[in-house]
Amino acid sequence: MPKHSADEWARINREVAAFERREADRRRRERVERSGIPARYRRAVLDGCPPEVAAWCAKPARPLMLRGEVGLGKTWAACAALIALASERSVVFATLRQVADEARAAEWGENALARYRNAGALCIDDLGKDRMTESRLSLLFEIVKARDESGKPTIYTTNYPWEDMVRRLMVGEDISLVKTITSRLQRCLVVDFKGTDRRLRHG
């Protein structure tokens, strides 16, 4: 076995460390590309996001809900969090409408929701925005329940406070399933976004 000087070992260690960093960055970029994060958000970073978001990424012990009016940076922050988490796990970004479209394409088979149940970290964006149907409500329940029970990092963004959320999720007169969903969602760490629409501020 060849002998190396201290300087040679130091160089070898630097090269190995640099290779490992490149490989980690490559895996992170591949996970982000497969995640469903829209292209305009793939450069999102935690700098400038509420400090609670970065703190949650360091220890995502319970779900995270980013809440506030349109244009305050909720989706940007959610994507920044997913990208940060992609260094060590798979990540998935979707709206409930996209989940329903995928489930329908899979003919509502047993594995239709596997991607969302099993993702290392998941973001459901704009919760409560789309028109609710019985099938969408059922999908949301399955996702919320599975993510809650597995403890895997999950992010929800919404424009609505709890009272309005219940109203937006209701289908018909039966409120029992909505109450079950919102009861689980209330375990979330809630970060409220306030201020002026960023898109208006920047013209």
mmCIF file of C-alpha atoms in Angstrom:
data_model
loop_
_atom_site.group_PDB
_atom_site.id
_atom_site.type_symbol
_atom_site.label_atom_id
_atom_site.label_comp_id
_atom_site.label_asym_id
_atom_site.label_seq_id
_atom_site.Cartn_x
_atom_site.Cartn_y
_atom_site.Cartn_z
ATOM 1 C CA MET A 1 0.000 0.000 0.000
ATOM 2 C CA PRO A 2 1.563 3.343 -1.043
ATOM 3 C CA LYS A 3 2.520 5.764 1.659
ATOM 4 C CA HIS A 4 1.318 9.344 1.458
ATOM 5 C CA SER A 5 2.678 12.405 3.108
ATOM 6 C CA ALA A 6 0.483 14.538 5.359
ATOM 7 C CA ASP A 7 0.080 17.048 2.512
ATOM 8 C CA GLU A 8 -0.963 14.306 0.101
ATOM 9 C CA TRP A 9 -3.537 12.969 2.569
ATOM 10 C CA ALA A 10 -4.887 16.487 3.053
ATOM 11 C CA ARG A 11 -5.218 16.901 -0.733
ATOM 12 C CA ILE A 12 -6.934 13.507 -1.076
ATOM 13 C CA ASN A 13 -9.360 14.381 1.717
ATOM 14 C CA ARG A 14 -10.173 17.715 0.051
ATOM 15 C CA GLU A 15 -10.815 15.987 -3.252
ATOM 16 C CA VAL A 16 -13.058 13.377 -1.627
ATOM 17 C CA ALA A 17 -14.981 16.072 0.236
ATOM 18 C CA ALA A 18 -15.392 18.094 -2.981
ATOM 19 C CA PHE A 19 -16.630 14.990 -4.836
ATOM 20 C CA GLU A 20 -19.141 14.225 -2.089
ATOM 21 C CA ARG A 21 -20.424 17.819 -2.187
ATOM 22 C CA ARG A 22 -20.863 17.630 -5.971
ATOM 23 C CA GLU A 23 -22.708 14.329 -5.681
ATOM 24 C CA ALA A 24 -24.969 15.669 -2.939
ATOM 25 C CA ASP A 25 -25.735 18.753 -5.029
ATOM 26 C CA ARG A 26 -26.459 16.575 -8.087
ATOM 27 C CA ARG A 27 -28.885 14.409 -6.099
ATOM 28 C CA ARG A 28 -30.575 17.509 -4.665
ATOM 29 C CA ARG A 29 -31.004 19.040 -8.146
ATOM 30 C CA GLU A 30 -32.435 15.795 -9.511
ATOM 31 C CA ARG A 31 -34.916 15.580 -6.653
ATOM 32 C CA VAL A 32 -36.003 19.177 -7.253
ATOM 33 C CA GLU A 33 -36.410 18.559 -11.001
ATOM 34 C CA ARG A 34 -38.681 15.555 -10.304
ATOM 35 C CA SER A 35 -40.598 17.302 -7.522
ATOM 36 C CA GLY A 36 -43.214 19.233 -9.466
ATOM 37 C CA ILE A 37 -41.907 22.562 -8.131
ATOM 38 C CA PRO A 38 -42.735 25.147 -10.841
ATOM 39 C CA ALA A 39 -39.681 26.401 -12.729
ATOM 40 C CA ARG A 40 -40.056 29.975 -11.431
ATOM 41 C CA TYR A 41 -39.668 28.737 -7.852
ATOM 42 C CA ARG A 42 -36.688 26.428 -8.326
ATOM 43 C CA ARG A 43 -34.254 29.143 -7.260
ATOM 44 C CA ALA A 44 -36.135 29.839 -4.030
ATOM 45 C CA VAL A 45 -33.917 30.103 -0.959
ATOM 46 C CA LEU A 46 -34.655 30.445 2.717
ATOM 47 C CA ASP A 47 -32.925 33.842 2.941
ATOM 48 C CA GLY A 48 -35.686 36.425 3.196
ATOM 49 C CA CYS A 49 -38.299 33.901 4.321
ATOM 50 C CA PRO A 50 -39.772 34.113 7.824
ATOM 51 C CA PRO A 51 -37.217 32.693 10.289
ATOM 52 C CA GLU A 52 -39.777 30.148 11.488
ATOM 53 C CA VAL A 53 -39.544 28.431 8.088
ATOM 54 C CA ALA A 54 -35.787 27.889 8.309
ATOM 55 C CA ALA A 55 -36.147 26.738 11.920
ATOM 56 C CA TRP A 56 -38.802 24.240 10.851
ATOM 57 C CA CYS A 57 -36.537 22.879 8.092
ATOM 58 C CA ALA A 58 -33.855 22.198 10.683
ATOM 59 C CA LYS A 59 -36.327 20.198 12.787
ATOM 60 C CA PRO A 60 -39.602 19.438 10.953
ATOM 61 C CA ALA A 61 -41.254 17.735 13.900
ATOM 62 C CA ARG A 62 -44.822 18.607 12.860
ATOM 63 C CA PRO A 63 -46.556 19.866 9.706
ATOM 64 C CA LEU A 64 -46.054 23.460 8.590
ATOM 65 C CA MET A 65 -48.852 25.729 7.393
ATOM 66 C CA LEU A 66 -48.027 28.981 5.609
ATOM 67 C CA ARG A 67 -51.079 31.219 5.697
ATOM 68 C CA GLY A 68 -51.900 34.662 4.331
ATOM 69 C CA GLU A 69 -53.345 36.693 1.495
ATOM 70 C CA VAL A 70 -52.358 36.276 -2.151
ATOM 71 C CA GLY A 71 -48.893 37.439 -3.181
ATOM 72 C CA LEU A 72 -47.131 37.487 0.183
ATOM 73 C CA GLY A 73 -44.541 34.826 -0.622
ATOM 74 C CA LYS A 74 -46.105 31.675 0.838
ATOM 75 C CA THR A 75 -45.414 29.477 -2.180
ATOM 76 C CA TRP A 76 -41.889 30.868 -2.523
ATOM 77 C CA ALA A 77 -41.188 30.027 1.118
ATOM 78 C CA ALA A 78 -42.735 26.565 0.760
ATOM 79 C CA CYS A 79 -40.566 25.818 -2.271
ATOM 80 C CA ALA A 80 -37.479 27.180 -0.510
ATOM 81 C CA ALA A 81 -38.188 24.771 2.340
ATOM 82 C CA LEU A 82 -38.645 21.824 -0.039
ATOM 83 C CA ILE A 83 -35.409 22.660 -1.846
ATOM 84 C CA ALA A 84 -33.567 22.822 1.463
ATOM 85 C CA LEU A 85 -35.016 19.444 2.479
ATOM 86 C CA ALA A 86 -34.141 17.923 -0.920
ATOM 87 C CA SER A 87 -30.543 17.617 0.216
ATOM 88 C CA GLU A 88 -31.517 14.516 2.170
ATOM 89 C CA ARG A 89 -34.914 13.264 0.967
ATOM 90 C CA SER A 90 -37.334 13.158 -1.959
ATOM 91 C CA VAL A 91 -39.668 16.159 -2.256
ATOM 92 C CA VAL A 92 -43.026 16.640 -3.990
ATOM 93 C CA PHE A 93 -45.010 19.819 -4.727
ATOM 94 C CA ALA A 94 -48.623 19.838 -5.937
ATOM 95 C CA THR A 95 -52.012 21.446 -5.637
ATOM 96 C CA LEU A 96 -54.990 19.335 -4.644
ATOM 97 C CA ARG A 97 -56.290 19.690 -8.194
ATOM 98 C CA GLN A 98 -53.067 18.167 -9.538
ATOM 99 C CA VAL A 99 -53.339 15.301 -7.050
ATOM 100 C CA ALA A 100 -56.924 14.650 -8.182
ATOM 101 C CA ASP A 101 -55.949 14.769 -11.866
ATOM 102 C CA GLU A 102 -53.167 12.237 -11.257
ATOM 103 C CA ALA A 103 -55.450 9.967 -9.259
ATOM 104 C CA ARG A 104 -58.070 10.123 -12.017
ATOM 105 C CA ALA A 105 -55.469 9.268 -14.654
ATOM 106 C CA ALA A 106 -54.487 6.269 -12.541
ATOM 107 C CA GLU A 107 -58.182 5.314 -12.398
ATOM 108 C CA TRP A 108 -58.216 5.795 -8.640
ATOM 109 C CA GLY A 109 -56.101 2.680 -8.119
ATOM 110 C CA GLU A 110 -54.508 1.734 -4.828
ATOM 111 C CA ASN A 111 -51.205 3.335 -5.818
ATOM 112 C CA ALA A 112 -52.726 6.593 -7.081
ATOM 113 C CA LEU A 113 -51.640 8.442 -3.947
ATOM 114 C CA ALA A 114 -48.403 6.576 -3.267
ATOM 115 C CA ARG A 115 -46.241 9.459 -4.454
ATOM 116 C CA TYR A 116 -47.911 11.822 -1.999
ATOM 117 C CA ARG A 117 -48.138 9.420 0.917
ATOM 118 C CA ASN A 118 -44.510 8.351 0.637
ATOM 119 C CA ALA A 119 -42.672 11.532 -0.377
ATOM 120 C CA GLY A 120 -39.822 12.422 1.937
ATOM 121 C CA ALA A 121 -41.308 15.939 2.114
ATOM 122 C CA LEU A 122 -44.567 17.148 0.560
ATOM 123 C CA CYS A 123 -46.159 20.532 -0.120
ATOM 124 C CA ILE A 124 -49.861 20.897 -0.916
ATOM 125 C CA ASP A 125 -50.160 24.426 -2.293
ATOM 126 C CA ASP A 126 -53.185 26.751 -2.183
ATOM 127 C CA LEU A 127 -55.320 24.554 0.047
ATOM 128 C CA GLY A 128 -58.952 25.663 -0.148
ATOM 129 C CA LYS A 129 -58.531 27.558 -3.424
ATOM 130 C CA ASP A 130 -59.967 25.014 -5.863
ATOM 131 C CA ARG A 131 -63.597 23.976 -5.957
ATOM 132 C CA MET A 132 -64.070 21.079 -3.572
ATOM 133 C CA THR A 133 -65.704 17.823 -4.624
ATOM 134 C CA GLU A 134 -66.332 14.611 -2.702
ATOM 135 C CA SER A 135 -63.468 12.869 -4.485
ATOM 136 C CA ARG A 136 -61.037 15.712 -3.779
ATOM 137 C CA LEU A 137 -62.089 15.848 -0.149
ATOM 138 C CA SER A 138 -61.522 12.111 0.154
ATOM 139 C CA LEU A 139 -58.060 12.455 -1.419
ATOM 140 C CA LEU A 140 -57.187 15.281 0.941
ATOM 141 C CA PHE A 141 -58.260 13.201 3.927
ATOM 142 C CA GLU A 142 -56.123 10.252 2.790
ATOM 143 C CA ILE A 143 -53.068 12.469 2.306
ATOM 144 C CA VAL A 144 -53.455 14.415 5.544
ATOM 145 C CA LYS A 145 -54.070 11.216 7.514
ATOM 146 C CA ALA A 146 -51.126 9.345 5.964
ATOM 147 C CA ARG A 147 -48.709 12.237 6.399
ATOM 148 C CA ASP A 148 -49.856 12.876 9.957
ATOM 149 C CA GLU A 149 -49.443 9.238 10.954
ATOM 150 C CA SER A 150 -46.048 8.829 9.268
ATOM 151 C CA GLY A 151 -44.683 12.087 10.677
ATOM 152 C CA LYS A 152 -43.016 12.906 7.351
ATOM 153 C CA PRO A 153 -42.419 16.642 6.739
ATOM 154 C CA THR A 154 -45.480 18.228 5.156
ATOM 155 C CA ILE A 155 -46.207 21.834 4.165
ATOM 156 C CA TYR A 156 -49.586 23.346 3.386
ATOM 157 C CA THR A 157 -50.124 26.834 2.006
ATOM 158 C CA THR A 158 -53.484 28.582 2.143
ATOM 159 C CA ASN A 159 -55.125 31.980 1.895
ATOM 160 C CA TYR A 160 -57.716 31.122 4.529
ATOM 161 C CA PRO A 161 -58.033 31.180 8.348
ATOM 162 C CA TRP A 162 -59.533 28.103 10.021
ATOM 163 C CA GLU A 163 -63.148 29.258 9.894
ATOM 164 C CA ASP A 164 -62.981 30.007 6.173
ATOM 165 C CA MET A 165 -61.012 26.807 5.565
ATOM 166 C CA VAL A 166 -63.885 24.732 6.920
ATOM 167 C CA ARG A 167 -66.319 26.537 4.621
ATOM 168 C CA ARG A 168 -64.045 26.155 1.571
ATOM 169 C CA LEU A 169 -63.589 22.418 2.138
ATOM 170 C CA MET A 170 -67.252 21.579 2.710
ATOM 171 C CA VAL A 171 -69.169 19.508 0.176
ATOM 172 C CA GLY A 172 -72.898 19.362 0.863
ATOM 173 C CA GLU A 173 -74.158 19.379 4.414
ATOM 174 C CA ASP A 174 -71.977 16.682 5.999
ATOM 175 C CA ILE A 175 -69.184 18.408 7.890
ATOM 176 C CA SER A 176 -67.775 15.370 9.703
ATOM 177 C CA LEU A 177 -64.941 14.607 7.261
ATOM 178 C CA VAL A 178 -63.978 18.291 7.047
ATOM 179 C CA LYS A 179 -63.780 18.451 10.836
ATOM 180 C CA THR A 180 -61.554 15.371 10.865
ATOM 181 C CA ILE A 181 -59.224 16.955 8.305
ATOM 182 C CA THR A 182 -59.029 20.344 9.994
ATOM 183 C CA SER A 183 -58.515 18.699 13.382
ATOM 184 C CA ARG A 184 -55.365 17.077 12.027
ATOM 185 C CA LEU A 185 -54.311 20.263 10.244
ATOM 186 C CA GLN A 186 -54.524 22.191 13.486
ATOM 187 C CA ARG A 187 -51.428 20.290 14.617
ATOM 188 C CA CYS A 188 -49.486 22.387 12.114
ATOM 189 C CA LEU A 189 -46.993 25.044 13.035
ATOM 190 C CA VAL A 190 -48.776 28.060 11.506
ATOM 191 C CA VAL A 191 -46.755 30.914 10.043
ATOM 192 C CA ASP A 192 -48.928 33.904 9.119
ATOM 193 C CA PHE A 193 -47.777 36.068 6.209
ATOM 194 C CA LYS A 194 -48.732 39.734 6.334
ATOM 195 C CA GLY A 195 -48.023 42.807 4.233
ATOM 196 C CA THR A 196 -48.580 43.958 0.647
ATOM 197 C CA ASP A 197 -48.787 41.764 -2.428
ATOM 198 C CA ARG A 198 -45.160 41.353 -3.544
ATOM 199 C CA ARG A 199 -46.192 41.253 -7.196
ATOM 200 C CA LEU A 200 -47.839 44.666 -6.893
ATOM 201 C CA ARG A 201 -44.825 46.116 -5.083
ATOM 202 C CA HIS A 202 -42.555 45.049 -7.928
ATOM 203 C CA GLY A 203 -44.839 46.261 -10.676
#
